[in-house]
XYZ file of C-alpha atoms in Angstrom:
763
model
C -56.798 8.275 -13.415
C -54.610 10.997 -15.352
C -52.424 10.264 -18.071
C -49.394 10.983 -16.355
C -49.844 8.542 -14.069
C -50.491 5.840 -16.415
C -47.297 6.236 -17.974
C -45.704 4.821 -14.596
C -46.989 1.733 -15.930
C -43.810 -1.500 -15.692
C -42.878 -3.289 -18.659
C -40.298 -6.162 -16.718
C -37.772 -8.383 -17.636
C -36.256 -10.320 -15.127
C -33.011 -11.722 -15.006
C -32.196 -12.232 -18.632
C -29.248 -14.150 -19.213
C -26.787 -13.620 -22.475
C -23.363 -13.487 -23.457
C -21.006 -10.358 -23.447
C -17.661 -9.637 -23.274
C -17.766 -6.165 -20.866
C -14.630 -5.293 -20.031
C -12.578 -7.914 -18.211
C -13.336 -11.372 -16.240
C -12.588 -11.632 -12.198
C -8.806 -12.841 -13.797
C -8.670 -9.661 -16.023
C -9.064 -11.613 -19.040
C -11.341 -10.362 -22.340
C -13.110 -13.253 -22.365
C -16.777 -13.696 -22.673
C -18.892 -14.083 -19.624
C -22.424 -14.474 -18.369
C -23.757 -10.663 -17.857
C -27.734 -10.542 -16.288
C -30.050 -8.036 -17.443
C -33.087 -6.590 -15.970
C -35.097 -4.205 -17.547
C -37.942 -2.227 -16.636
C -39.942 0.241 -19.429
C -42.277 2.845 -18.408
C -45.290 3.143 -20.139
C -49.361 3.150 -20.629
C -50.263 -0.104 -20.664
C -54.067 1.254 -20.354
C -54.966 0.635 -24.700
C -53.658 -3.016 -24.596
C -55.810 -3.533 -20.684
C -58.485 -2.148 -22.759
C -58.550 -4.177 -25.961
C -56.321 -7.155 -24.814
C -54.030 -6.456 -28.090
C -50.711 -7.037 -27.061
C -49.799 -5.098 -30.340
C -50.756 -1.521 -28.283
C -48.673 -1.939 -25.567
C -44.879 -2.999 -25.943
C -43.615 -6.626 -26.387
C -41.802 -8.025 -23.914
C -40.952 -10.914 -26.065
C -39.553 -8.411 -28.927
C -37.577 -6.141 -26.032
C -36.276 -9.534 -24.733
C -34.643 -10.324 -28.474
C -33.702 -6.507 -29.312
C -31.991 -6.376 -26.125
C -30.120 -9.789 -26.494
C -28.753 -8.555 -30.034
C -27.620 -5.631 -28.780
C -25.890 -7.219 -26.202
C -23.870 -10.487 -27.454
C -23.599 -8.475 -30.591
C -21.363 -5.866 -29.177
C -18.303 -5.746 -27.324
C -18.470 -3.103 -24.606
C -16.188 -1.441 -22.529
C -18.051 -1.264 -18.986
C -21.199 -2.305 -17.587
C -22.752 1.341 -17.885
C -21.713 1.318 -21.839
C -23.826 -1.923 -22.346
C -26.815 -0.589 -20.067
C -26.821 2.696 -21.943
C -27.198 0.762 -25.174
C -29.804 -1.252 -23.818
C -31.738 2.141 -22.445
C -32.089 3.208 -26.056
C -33.582 0.540 -27.431
C -36.697 0.792 -24.811
C -37.344 4.026 -25.049
C -36.027 4.686 -29.309
C -37.271 1.748 -30.749
C -39.811 0.797 -28.562
C -41.462 4.255 -27.595
C -41.150 3.953 -23.482
C -41.324 7.324 -22.024
C -38.884 6.260 -19.204
C -36.633 3.146 -18.875
C -34.643 1.506 -15.998
C -31.664 -1.243 -16.961
C -30.134 -3.184 -14.585
C -26.728 -4.698 -15.841
C -25.258 -7.383 -13.389
C -21.997 -9.153 -14.293
C -21.414 -12.438 -11.710
C -18.383 -12.642 -12.699
C -16.891 -9.562 -12.319
C -14.663 -9.968 -9.457
C -13.157 -12.490 -7.946
C -14.201 -12.300 -4.714
C -17.338 -11.138 -4.871
C -20.953 -11.888 -6.308
C -21.479 -10.086 -8.652
C -20.589 -6.329 -9.869
C -22.637 -4.028 -12.207
C -24.901 -0.945 -12.757
C -28.042 0.171 -12.622
C -28.710 3.439 -14.908
C -32.232 5.361 -15.169
C -33.335 7.714 -18.612
C -36.097 9.211 -20.073
C -36.744 10.376 -23.848
C -36.313 13.909 -22.735
C -32.865 13.053 -20.828
C -32.373 11.301 -24.546
C -32.843 13.894 -26.977
C -31.139 16.466 -24.438
C -27.783 13.423 -24.891
C -28.332 13.529 -28.640
C -27.851 17.503 -29.096
C -25.014 17.700 -26.538
C -23.399 14.615 -28.619
C -24.209 16.545 -31.749
C -22.567 20.080 -30.900
C -19.523 18.334 -29.257
C -18.729 16.672 -33.004
C -19.410 19.809 -34.492
C -16.837 21.575 -32.095
C -14.293 18.904 -33.460
C -13.622 18.206 -29.005
C -12.169 14.558 -28.101
C -14.375 11.765 -27.554
C -15.183 11.885 -23.981
C -18.168 9.655 -23.985
C -21.253 10.822 -22.073
C -22.223 7.396 -21.494
C -20.530 6.922 -18.393
C -22.969 6.862 -15.073
C -23.072 10.099 -13.449
C -21.307 11.846 -16.384
C -21.232 15.865 -15.678
C -23.491 15.852 -18.800
C -25.811 16.232 -16.213
C -27.709 12.433 -16.660
C -27.968 9.940 -14.259
C -28.473 11.436 -11.205
C -30.658 8.035 -10.144
C -27.516 5.774 -10.900
C -25.706 3.456 -8.925
C -22.748 1.522 -9.165
C -23.003 -1.483 -7.025
C -20.802 -4.510 -5.721
C -22.688 -7.290 -4.106
C -21.495 -9.357 -1.321
C -17.773 -9.050 -1.469
C -16.266 -11.801 0.810
C -13.575 -10.662 2.756
C -11.436 -12.280 5.523
C -9.952 -9.868 8.505
C -9.633 -9.463 12.255
C -12.926 -7.735 13.613
C -14.112 -7.799 16.774
C -13.901 -6.776 20.695
C -14.114 -10.347 22.314
C -10.800 -11.923 22.700
C -11.419 -15.095 20.464
C -12.249 -12.765 17.567
C -8.793 -11.085 18.186
C -7.110 -14.718 17.531
C -8.238 -15.545 14.290
C -9.595 -13.702 10.773
C -13.515 -14.121 10.050
C -15.400 -13.630 7.004
C -17.047 -9.890 6.367
C -19.689 -9.420 3.635
C -19.237 -6.149 2.303
C -21.763 -4.729 -0.458
C -21.182 -1.035 -2.085
C -24.037 1.090 -3.635
C -21.628 4.006 -5.265
C -23.282 7.378 -6.716
C -22.663 9.754 -9.234
C -21.818 13.814 -9.074
C -24.048 16.695 -8.629
C -23.738 19.456 -11.402
C -22.009 21.446 -8.921
C -19.040 18.713 -8.283
C -15.692 17.998 -10.050
C -15.638 15.242 -12.311
C -13.817 12.781 -10.943
C -12.996 9.074 -12.743
C -13.527 6.181 -10.585
C -13.509 1.868 -11.652
C -15.145 -0.424 -9.356
C -12.100 -2.719 -9.834
C -9.956 0.158 -8.221
C -12.475 0.963 -5.242
C -12.429 -2.938 -4.299
C -8.640 -2.652 -5.081
C -8.516 -0.286 -2.299
C -10.933 -1.809 0.169
C -9.633 -4.898 -0.104
C -6.326 -4.539 0.754
C -6.846 -2.460 3.522
C -9.460 -4.410 5.202
C -7.478 -7.457 4.839
C -4.317 -5.731 6.417
C -6.558 -4.359 9.005
C -7.975 -5.610 12.974
C -10.923 -3.040 13.862
C -12.686 -3.744 17.104
C -16.154 -2.397 16.134
C -17.919 -2.989 13.032
C -19.095 0.714 13.308
C -15.360 1.652 12.779
C -14.728 -0.912 9.866
C -17.755 0.602 7.753
C -16.641 3.926 8.216
C -12.690 3.374 6.792
C -14.676 2.123 3.823
C -16.581 4.639 2.854
C -13.211 7.310 3.639
C -11.392 5.024 1.463
C -13.812 4.866 -1.021
C -14.366 8.922 -0.955
C -10.755 10.349 -0.267
C -8.747 7.716 -2.804
C -11.559 6.650 -5.060
C -13.298 9.866 -5.424
C -16.805 8.844 -5.422
C -19.302 11.658 -4.457
C -20.989 9.420 -2.666
C -21.673 5.976 -1.295
C -23.524 3.370 0.805
C -21.528 0.544 2.529
C -23.313 -2.377 3.862
C -21.515 -4.989 6.257
C -22.259 -8.327 8.090
C -20.523 -10.512 10.128
C -22.215 -14.026 8.747
C -20.434 -15.600 12.459
C -21.237 -12.660 14.517
C -24.640 -14.076 15.846
C -25.569 -17.803 16.679
C -29.635 -17.750 15.514
C -29.289 -15.338 13.019
C -28.008 -15.181 9.788
C -25.931 -12.208 9.980
C -25.102 -9.039 11.774
C -24.130 -5.180 10.675
C -23.970 -1.658 9.665
C -25.201 0.058 6.604
C -24.150 4.109 6.148
C -24.322 6.199 3.609
C -21.305 8.921 3.563
C -20.889 11.849 0.763
C -17.694 14.561 0.401
C -18.944 16.732 2.358
C -18.974 14.255 5.353
C -15.466 13.605 4.409
C -15.089 17.960 4.289
C -16.074 17.748 7.778
C -13.984 15.022 9.502
C -11.082 16.416 7.844
C -11.429 19.779 9.479
C -11.949 18.241 12.853
C -8.659 16.541 12.528
C -6.940 19.339 11.342
C -7.758 21.475 14.229
C -6.906 18.166 16.284
C -3.194 18.794 14.988
C -3.560 15.331 13.164
C -2.380 15.413 9.367
C -3.248 12.722 6.848
C -1.818 12.668 3.081
C -4.510 12.640 1.010
C -5.892 15.629 2.941
C -3.598 18.125 2.595
C -3.631 21.206 0.311
C -0.763 21.192 -2.126
C 0.549 25.174 -1.612
C 1.380 25.882 -5.017
C -2.246 24.009 -6.766
C -3.917 27.559 -5.438
C -2.109 29.371 -8.584
C -3.148 27.064 -11.080
C -5.113 29.055 -13.485
C -8.988 28.152 -13.642
C -9.139 27.247 -16.732
C -6.994 24.742 -16.530
C -9.039 21.828 -16.386
C -7.201 18.640 -17.812
C -4.885 16.641 -16.245
C -2.291 14.320 -18.204
C 0.085 12.032 -17.344
C 3.666 12.899 -19.503
C 6.779 10.340 -19.915
C 10.082 12.277 -19.927
C 13.116 10.680 -21.124
C 17.207 11.686 -22.069
C 20.409 10.175 -23.580
C 21.905 12.985 -24.873
C 24.335 15.883 -23.163
C 23.216 16.467 -19.466
C 19.913 13.968 -19.250
C 19.053 16.074 -16.086
C 19.639 19.632 -17.489
C 17.615 18.995 -19.947
C 14.678 17.165 -18.378
C 14.247 20.259 -16.073
C 14.432 22.491 -18.743
C 11.760 20.650 -20.561
C 9.266 20.847 -17.357
C 10.471 24.530 -17.111
C 9.580 25.508 -20.852
C 6.077 23.166 -20.267
C 4.944 25.834 -17.112
C 6.553 29.025 -19.211
C 5.292 28.437 -22.592
C 2.269 25.204 -22.529
C -0.400 26.675 -20.900
C 0.326 24.055 -18.330
C 1.360 23.471 -14.833
C 3.383 20.423 -13.597
C 1.902 18.962 -10.237
C 3.510 15.764 -9.476
C 6.950 13.894 -10.095
C 8.170 10.499 -10.357
C 11.490 9.775 -9.292
C 14.614 9.344 -11.456
C 15.376 5.889 -13.135
C 18.495 5.253 -15.328
C 17.265 2.449 -17.873
C 18.654 0.324 -21.091
C 17.542 1.404 -24.336
C 14.776 -0.798 -26.065
C 14.535 -1.167 -29.250
C 17.762 0.609 -30.890
C 20.157 -0.767 -28.109
C 23.419 0.707 -29.558
C 23.227 3.673 -27.631
C 23.852 5.504 -23.951
C 21.238 4.434 -21.373
C 18.545 6.891 -20.553
C 17.191 8.864 -17.831
C 13.548 7.974 -17.287
C 10.601 9.531 -15.355
C 7.405 10.955 -15.871
C 5.057 14.044 -14.502
C 1.493 14.565 -14.168
C 0.789 18.459 -15.440
C -2.871 20.246 -15.451
C -3.097 21.930 -18.748
C -5.824 24.233 -20.814
C -4.779 22.215 -24.091
C -6.560 19.909 -25.855
C -4.877 16.474 -26.521
C -3.669 17.596 -30.243
C -2.873 20.681 -28.716
C -0.447 19.468 -25.906
C 1.210 17.590 -28.228
C 2.223 19.787 -30.702
C 3.264 22.066 -27.712
C 5.774 18.848 -26.884
C 7.173 19.509 -30.356
C 7.925 22.528 -29.729
C 9.548 21.779 -26.485
C 11.804 19.005 -27.857
C 12.884 20.721 -31.069
C 14.079 24.153 -28.593
C 16.031 21.417 -26.407
C 17.934 20.217 -29.858
C 16.102 17.241 -30.646
C 16.089 16.821 -34.049
C 14.449 14.277 -36.609
C 16.207 11.192 -36.908
C 15.096 7.192 -36.621
C 12.473 5.539 -34.701
C 13.578 5.063 -30.984
C 17.246 6.949 -31.677
C 19.103 8.882 -29.287
C 17.538 12.339 -28.261
C 18.131 14.978 -25.787
C 14.681 15.398 -24.651
C 11.581 12.489 -25.509
C 8.024 13.666 -24.140
C 4.959 10.952 -25.041
C 1.664 11.856 -23.481
C 0.507 8.821 -21.613
C -3.092 9.749 -20.314
C -5.444 12.522 -20.669
C -7.668 13.026 -17.980
C -9.841 9.379 -18.839
C -9.962 9.535 -22.200
C -9.598 7.219 -24.977
C -8.420 9.433 -27.888
C -7.555 8.428 -31.836
C -6.138 10.120 -34.402
C -3.925 10.869 -37.334
C -1.053 12.036 -35.334
C -1.932 11.294 -31.904
C -3.465 7.850 -29.446
C -4.243 8.164 -25.849
C -3.912 6.287 -23.575
C -0.163 6.119 -25.025
C -0.246 2.467 -27.578
C 2.819 0.793 -25.622
C 2.504 1.584 -22.136
C 2.108 -1.731 -21.427
C 4.731 -3.025 -22.588
C 7.968 -0.489 -21.380
C 9.116 -0.615 -17.911
C 11.174 2.644 -18.541
C 7.261 3.986 -18.569
C 5.619 2.069 -16.027
C 8.529 2.609 -13.058
C 8.236 6.082 -12.637
C 4.081 6.215 -14.240
C 3.690 4.024 -10.685
C 5.613 6.384 -8.628
C 2.635 9.347 -9.336
C -0.153 6.938 -10.417
C 0.135 3.535 -9.427
C -3.758 2.648 -8.724
C -4.624 4.408 -12.168
C -6.423 2.126 -14.034
C -5.737 1.928 -17.561
C -9.792 2.400 -19.894
C -8.751 0.020 -22.291
C -6.531 -2.824 -20.445
C -8.540 -2.492 -17.223
C -5.990 -2.629 -15.206
C -4.232 -0.197 -12.797
C -0.521 0.456 -13.798
C 0.557 -1.120 -11.027
C -0.890 -3.798 -12.338
C 0.306 -3.564 -15.764
C 4.011 -3.285 -14.030
C 3.754 -6.834 -11.965
C 2.500 -8.546 -15.222
C 5.294 -7.126 -17.452
C 7.719 -8.067 -14.643
C 6.296 -11.315 -14.435
C 6.870 -11.541 -18.440
C 10.125 -10.019 -19.008
C 11.433 -12.602 -15.965
C 10.561 -15.583 -17.831
C 12.306 -14.604 -20.939
C 16.160 -15.428 -21.660
C 17.442 -12.100 -21.282
C 15.359 -11.833 -17.910
C 14.079 -8.368 -16.572
C 15.834 -4.660 -17.546
C 17.909 -4.066 -15.054
C 16.554 -0.286 -14.108
C 17.976 1.589 -11.537
C 16.661 4.476 -8.907
C 18.426 7.342 -9.303
C 19.575 10.529 -8.022
C 21.743 13.273 -9.841
C 23.854 15.423 -8.156
C 23.888 18.500 -10.182
C 26.980 20.230 -9.207
C 28.699 17.576 -10.595
C 26.853 16.394 -14.041
C 28.644 12.816 -13.385
C 28.154 12.079 -10.290
C 25.011 9.671 -10.146
C 23.852 7.758 -7.051
C 22.334 4.311 -7.533
C 20.074 3.629 -4.755
C 20.250 0.044 -5.273
C 23.819 -0.272 -5.481
C 25.351 0.785 -1.975
C 24.530 2.563 1.243
C 26.085 6.295 1.586
C 28.209 7.640 3.776
C 27.426 11.282 4.937
C 30.666 12.553 6.881
C 29.684 15.213 9.552
C 31.644 18.823 9.273
C 30.413 21.062 12.025
C 31.790 24.644 11.603
C 30.014 25.083 15.217
C 31.705 26.030 18.834
C 29.140 24.172 20.089
C 28.356 20.992 18.577
C 27.166 18.222 21.202
C 30.002 15.975 19.891
C 32.872 17.928 17.852
C 31.662 21.407 18.647
C 34.657 23.879 18.062
C 37.356 22.018 16.148
C 36.495 22.837 12.482
C 35.817 26.446 13.074
C 38.459 27.845 10.825
C 38.089 26.956 7.099
C 41.860 25.482 7.059
C 40.679 22.838 9.711
C 37.045 22.257 8.296
C 38.669 21.862 4.815
C 41.630 19.157 6.117
C 38.811 16.985 7.939
C 36.357 16.987 4.517
C 39.252 15.918 2.816
C 40.426 13.600 5.119
C 36.801 12.247 5.742
C 37.098 11.629 1.609
C 40.261 9.791 1.634
C 38.362 7.367 4.576
C 35.580 6.680 2.010
C 32.662 9.250 2.430
C 30.320 9.639 -0.377
C 29.522 13.679 0.743
C 29.980 16.085 3.333
C 27.335 17.630 5.340
C 28.331 21.118 6.577
C 26.456 22.636 9.466
C 26.897 25.706 10.992
C 24.021 26.254 13.458
C 24.478 23.042 15.927
C 20.964 21.184 16.439
C 21.785 19.638 19.694
C 19.694 19.778 22.888
C 19.057 23.526 24.283
C 21.378 24.648 21.094
C 21.780 28.850 20.598
C 19.306 29.379 17.163
C 19.172 33.088 17.605
C 22.589 33.869 16.433
C 22.217 35.936 12.892
C 21.980 34.830 9.538
C 24.837 35.889 8.709
C 26.769 34.549 11.204
C 25.508 31.199 9.857
C 26.718 32.072 6.371
C 30.047 33.401 7.549
C 30.556 30.000 9.119
C 29.344 27.531 6.081
C 30.036 29.693 3.027
C 33.800 29.803 3.203
C 34.298 26.412 3.932
C 32.646 25.620 0.806
C 34.092 27.420 -1.223
C 37.437 26.862 -0.109
C 36.966 23.033 -1.285
C 35.536 23.582 -4.623
C 38.852 26.026 -5.231
C 40.460 23.557 -4.269
C 38.949 20.833 -6.889
C 37.191 18.611 -4.043
C 34.943 16.517 -6.470
C 32.513 15.161 -3.576
C 28.694 16.639 -3.387
C 28.480 19.177 -0.535
C 25.171 19.231 1.655
C 24.446 21.600 3.697
C 22.594 21.237 7.051
C 20.287 24.205 8.036
C 16.600 25.230 8.065
C 17.240 28.981 7.125
C 16.907 30.162 3.751
C 19.033 32.239 3.472
C 21.962 30.256 4.376
C 20.796 26.991 1.980
C 20.657 29.490 -1.019
C 23.856 31.163 0.225
C 25.486 27.596 0.207
C 24.178 26.132 -2.969
C 25.296 29.172 -4.942
C 28.861 28.923 -3.531
C 29.122 25.165 -4.476
C 26.741 23.052 -2.363
C 24.149 20.004 -4.122
C 21.824 19.277 -1.398
C 19.867 21.395 1.000
C 19.767 19.116 4.417
C 17.066 20.544 6.510
C 16.250 19.131 9.819
C 12.843 20.858 10.051
C 11.540 19.133 6.309
C 11.265 23.144 5.541
C 8.949 24.220 7.841
C 10.719 26.248 10.091
C 11.711 29.190 7.544
C 8.602 29.820 5.323
C 10.801 30.601 2.485
C 12.959 27.361 2.577
C 10.424 25.335 -0.186
C 10.774 28.259 -2.171
C 14.632 27.585 -2.409
C 14.415 24.212 -2.465
C 12.200 24.899 -5.984
C 14.163 27.229 -7.269
C 17.793 25.665 -6.479
C 16.445 22.220 -7.794
C 19.323 20.251 -5.703
C 18.271 17.519 -3.643
C 16.675 18.071 -0.361
C 16.423 15.927 2.601
C 13.405 16.549 5.098
C 13.713 15.556 8.321
C 10.896 14.515 11.214
C 11.255 16.420 14.754
C 9.111 18.656 17.105
C 9.755 22.032 18.643
C 12.916 23.510 18.826
C 16.239 22.773 19.952
C 14.783 23.991 23.412
C 11.660 22.515 23.608
C 12.170 18.933 21.379
C 12.969 16.915 24.634
C 10.216 18.111 26.066
C 7.048 15.526 27.538
C 5.169 17.376 25.105
C 7.105 16.947 21.963
C 8.057 13.445 23.146
C 4.541 12.414 23.812
C 2.974 10.825 20.779
C -0.683 9.354 19.968
C -0.846 5.708 20.730
C 2.682 6.125 21.853
C 3.228 5.057 18.085
C 6.399 7.810 17.020
C 6.357 5.507 14.076
C 2.920 6.656 12.675
C 3.937 9.948 13.700
C 6.855 10.276 11.234
C 4.952 8.903 8.392
C 2.197 11.097 8.438
C 4.570 14.168 9.072
C 7.221 13.346 7.048
C 4.223 12.804 3.825
C 2.718 16.308 4.973
C 6.345 17.581 4.696
C 6.793 15.944 0.923
C 3.241 17.115 -0.319
C 4.180 20.511 0.903
C 7.554 20.510 -0.972
C 5.998 18.996 -4.086
C 3.693 21.871 -3.823
C 5.886 24.437 -4.055
C 7.850 22.929 -6.939
C 10.234 20.552 -5.519
C 10.609 16.999 -7.905
C 9.982 14.358 -5.710
C 13.308 12.797 -7.753
C 15.132 15.193 -5.206
C 13.781 13.914 -1.883
C 15.490 11.969 0.579
C 13.566 11.737 4.021
C 14.801 11.105 7.322
C 13.185 9.694 10.568
C 15.107 12.358 12.622
C 16.781 9.991 15.618
C 17.323 11.642 18.523
C 14.916 15.023 17.629
C 12.045 14.741 20.209
C 12.277 11.236 20.508
C 13.139 9.347 24.265
C 15.666 6.329 24.006
C 12.970 4.222 23.828
C 11.588 5.534 20.449
C 14.563 5.922 18.878
C 15.207 2.058 18.920
C 11.235 1.652 17.912
C 12.839 3.518 15.024
C 15.476 1.152 13.868
C 13.178 -1.897 14.823
C 10.722 -0.377 12.594
C 11.864 1.207 9.495
C 10.216 -0.848 7.357
C 6.919 0.039 8.543
C 8.005 3.773 7.220
C 10.354 3.056 3.684
C 9.448 -0.876 3.288
C 7.221 -2.425 0.859
C 3.934 -1.098 0.895
C 4.754 1.684 4.071
C 3.775 5.155 3.723
C 7.062 6.578 2.065
C 7.493 3.561 -0.283
C 10.151 4.371 -2.664
C 11.692 7.591 -0.791
C 15.438 7.272 -0.145
C 16.052 7.259 3.686
C 18.596 9.267 5.176
C 19.095 8.068 9.278
C 21.716 9.601 11.479
C 22.371 7.931 14.631
C 26.246 8.973 15.081
C 27.379 9.325 18.744
C 23.739 10.084 19.819
C 22.629 10.212 23.619
C 20.468 6.842 22.680
C 23.654 4.995 22.172
C 25.192 6.657 25.422
C 22.508 5.286 27.799
C 22.214 1.783 26.553
C 25.720 1.348 26.437
C 27.294 3.137 29.793
C 29.187 5.351 27.180
C 29.062 9.004 28.541
C 31.829 10.498 26.286
C 29.863 10.795 22.595
C 33.241 10.918 20.944
C 33.725 6.968 22.485
C 30.144 5.935 21.011
C 32.114 4.274 18.029
C 30.785 0.416 18.747
C 27.211 1.419 19.566
C 26.842 4.001 16.507
C 28.073 0.759 14.128
C 24.615 -0.985 15.769
C 23.039 1.262 14.720
C 24.213 1.587 11.541
C 23.794 -1.498 10.281
C 20.302 -1.552 11.987
C 19.651 1.051 9.747
C 20.976 -0.220 6.715
C 19.236 -3.332 7.936
C 15.777 -1.607 7.602
C 16.730 0.223 4.072
C 18.281 3.225 4.961
C 19.848 4.406 1.813
C 22.362 7.469 3.332
C 23.999 7.106 7.132
C 25.327 10.564 8.726
C 28.246 9.594 10.505
C 31.433 11.230 12.001
C 33.910 8.184 12.045
C 33.756 8.094 8.351
C 36.078 4.809 7.671
C 34.762 2.610 10.681
C 31.406 3.050 9.645
C 32.142 2.789 5.766
C 33.466 -0.623 6.717
C 29.924 -1.021 8.680
C 27.971 0.068 5.661
C 29.937 -2.493 2.881
C 29.573 -5.509 5.458
C 25.901 -4.461 6.066
C 25.207 -3.868 2.345
C 26.721 -7.377 1.383
C 24.426 -8.878 3.476
C 20.907 -7.086 2.989
C 21.575 -4.803 -0.148
C 21.275 -7.314 -2.764
C 23.005 -7.056 -6.504
C 26.057 -5.107 -4.901
C 29.226 -5.437 -6.162
C 31.829 -6.765 -3.920
């Protein structure tokens, strides 16, 4: 027998139970918990076997004592860290040539039997690891741990993170009785690490289980095959795992068997292939979209950071936008995502103006402290002066997270030490990183916000009054507060062929008079259009003609001191840019930026709010059978997918999330029944946990054909009562803006509807 073969002899310790604090328990508390450890040390037992002397082998009693000492006298942040510490005991202290350690926590997850990790290292691995760490320390790099499973340092290719017997209740099965009552399914997950060629992505077992559980408990699959594939896809797509084995069992499936089930193994290559197939089939999924602007990010911008932004001096929105521009021009960084904006009361020092707060995600080449220095330079350039702590400031930029590291120095702590106590940080952070897990608190941003809200609700003061807002750029003092009321957008058609009022406002004087009249009747914004979007409308006339129809009206209104925000209704980039230069405050594009290849760039450059609408085809083709036929007859699902795609494209082109409004496109490529489906199911688009949750929504049902078909009123201008019902339904579904012809009447409908459905509205 060769020496190498004899080195595969094993010393085994099975199910050693220790008490330790490893992360948090099933209720996410830092408590002492039982941990089960299995150790396999590879060595040559020949000398002990020949002499019958244990001193010539690795003494399992000594190993047990050493492992227990390490496990019980140290607090570890993760299973991986504990497992690696035990591996080092086996290899360095006891001389094993190789060690496999399994760490299992029976109380890790509320609905699973256990979770844990199994790692394998060799003596050569540890020698290389020590050299890598020494090199990093000498270079002064950030304290990124090499002790994680599947780290790109190159170790741990045999490692696995596992979740054992996760039990969930869901509808699953093809039999009629299985569609009526939920049954228990048992899920086992084995998650494999990255390879050297793959980009590192962070994931955590709690995040994975949370994502899987939320999806499965709300699902209703007919087959276990589809069920298990969906779980694999969620883990690969949303949680960024490299490779996963999923086993799903149905204990209730067979009378004379313990269970029936399916097991599959899938990886990122599989995900890429099915994405390509779906793309060919015309499907789009939010998490699969390539954001066009990201292709321009320099290759050395390999670090991601989340930064809190805030301002309460001067013009806050201008300050924030200037800060983002300086980040990109002077800080070796690219802004890749933005939150919504929130008006928040000051904390700590309260005798000052409210703040405008948001959060951004950047890609950067800078180290944490270099990034901090650059942020301080940006603050100084925008006028921030040294003052007392928590004083008013024109701009405030704080690093919240940097990659997934934990970093502490004299000048910087990452993650930011006060994230968990600041609503004004967590609200915007949850817009772009709700599922991101805090590396030391072991809670996602969403969980931290939820728990903070529960705590503040019990205080005498109650929760802070934090309001999502939209700044209107041309009027610095106009701030639309989305929870305050439903805003009324009055329609001004400077067109000869609109379906309801074509030709009535073609000259500037008539258009201005109509805008002023709508303002008196209660409009909050005027939407000016120079091209009809009715069915079979002419879309071929020159751009110059459309500009000639709308720009003089905008200029005349602004010259008269017209105070309301103005929207430009167009899908042409040149028209939009000319209108904004003339004084328009919002771009309302029925194509969502998809018809004109230059539109997204104009939206990003002008930095005005934009409305992205769902539609198919053109004015000539949108009501064809092809464009009104939706997969599974589900128009709402198509709206969700298409609008998410449009949002991704806009953000990827530099449009800020806080400037985006969505529109389901009532009357555009929809049949009458589909329009009613939209009104009935608005909450499936923008409600709690809906795909577009958080985005303000514009709905424009005014005088449209589906209302006439339902009421029998053929003349568009006489469809006021039917429009009122549609407006009320829109507001009940969560609409933030209604686009209407009859401003006075619909303003009254909105006020009454707000009193019923919008909490906190002042009467």
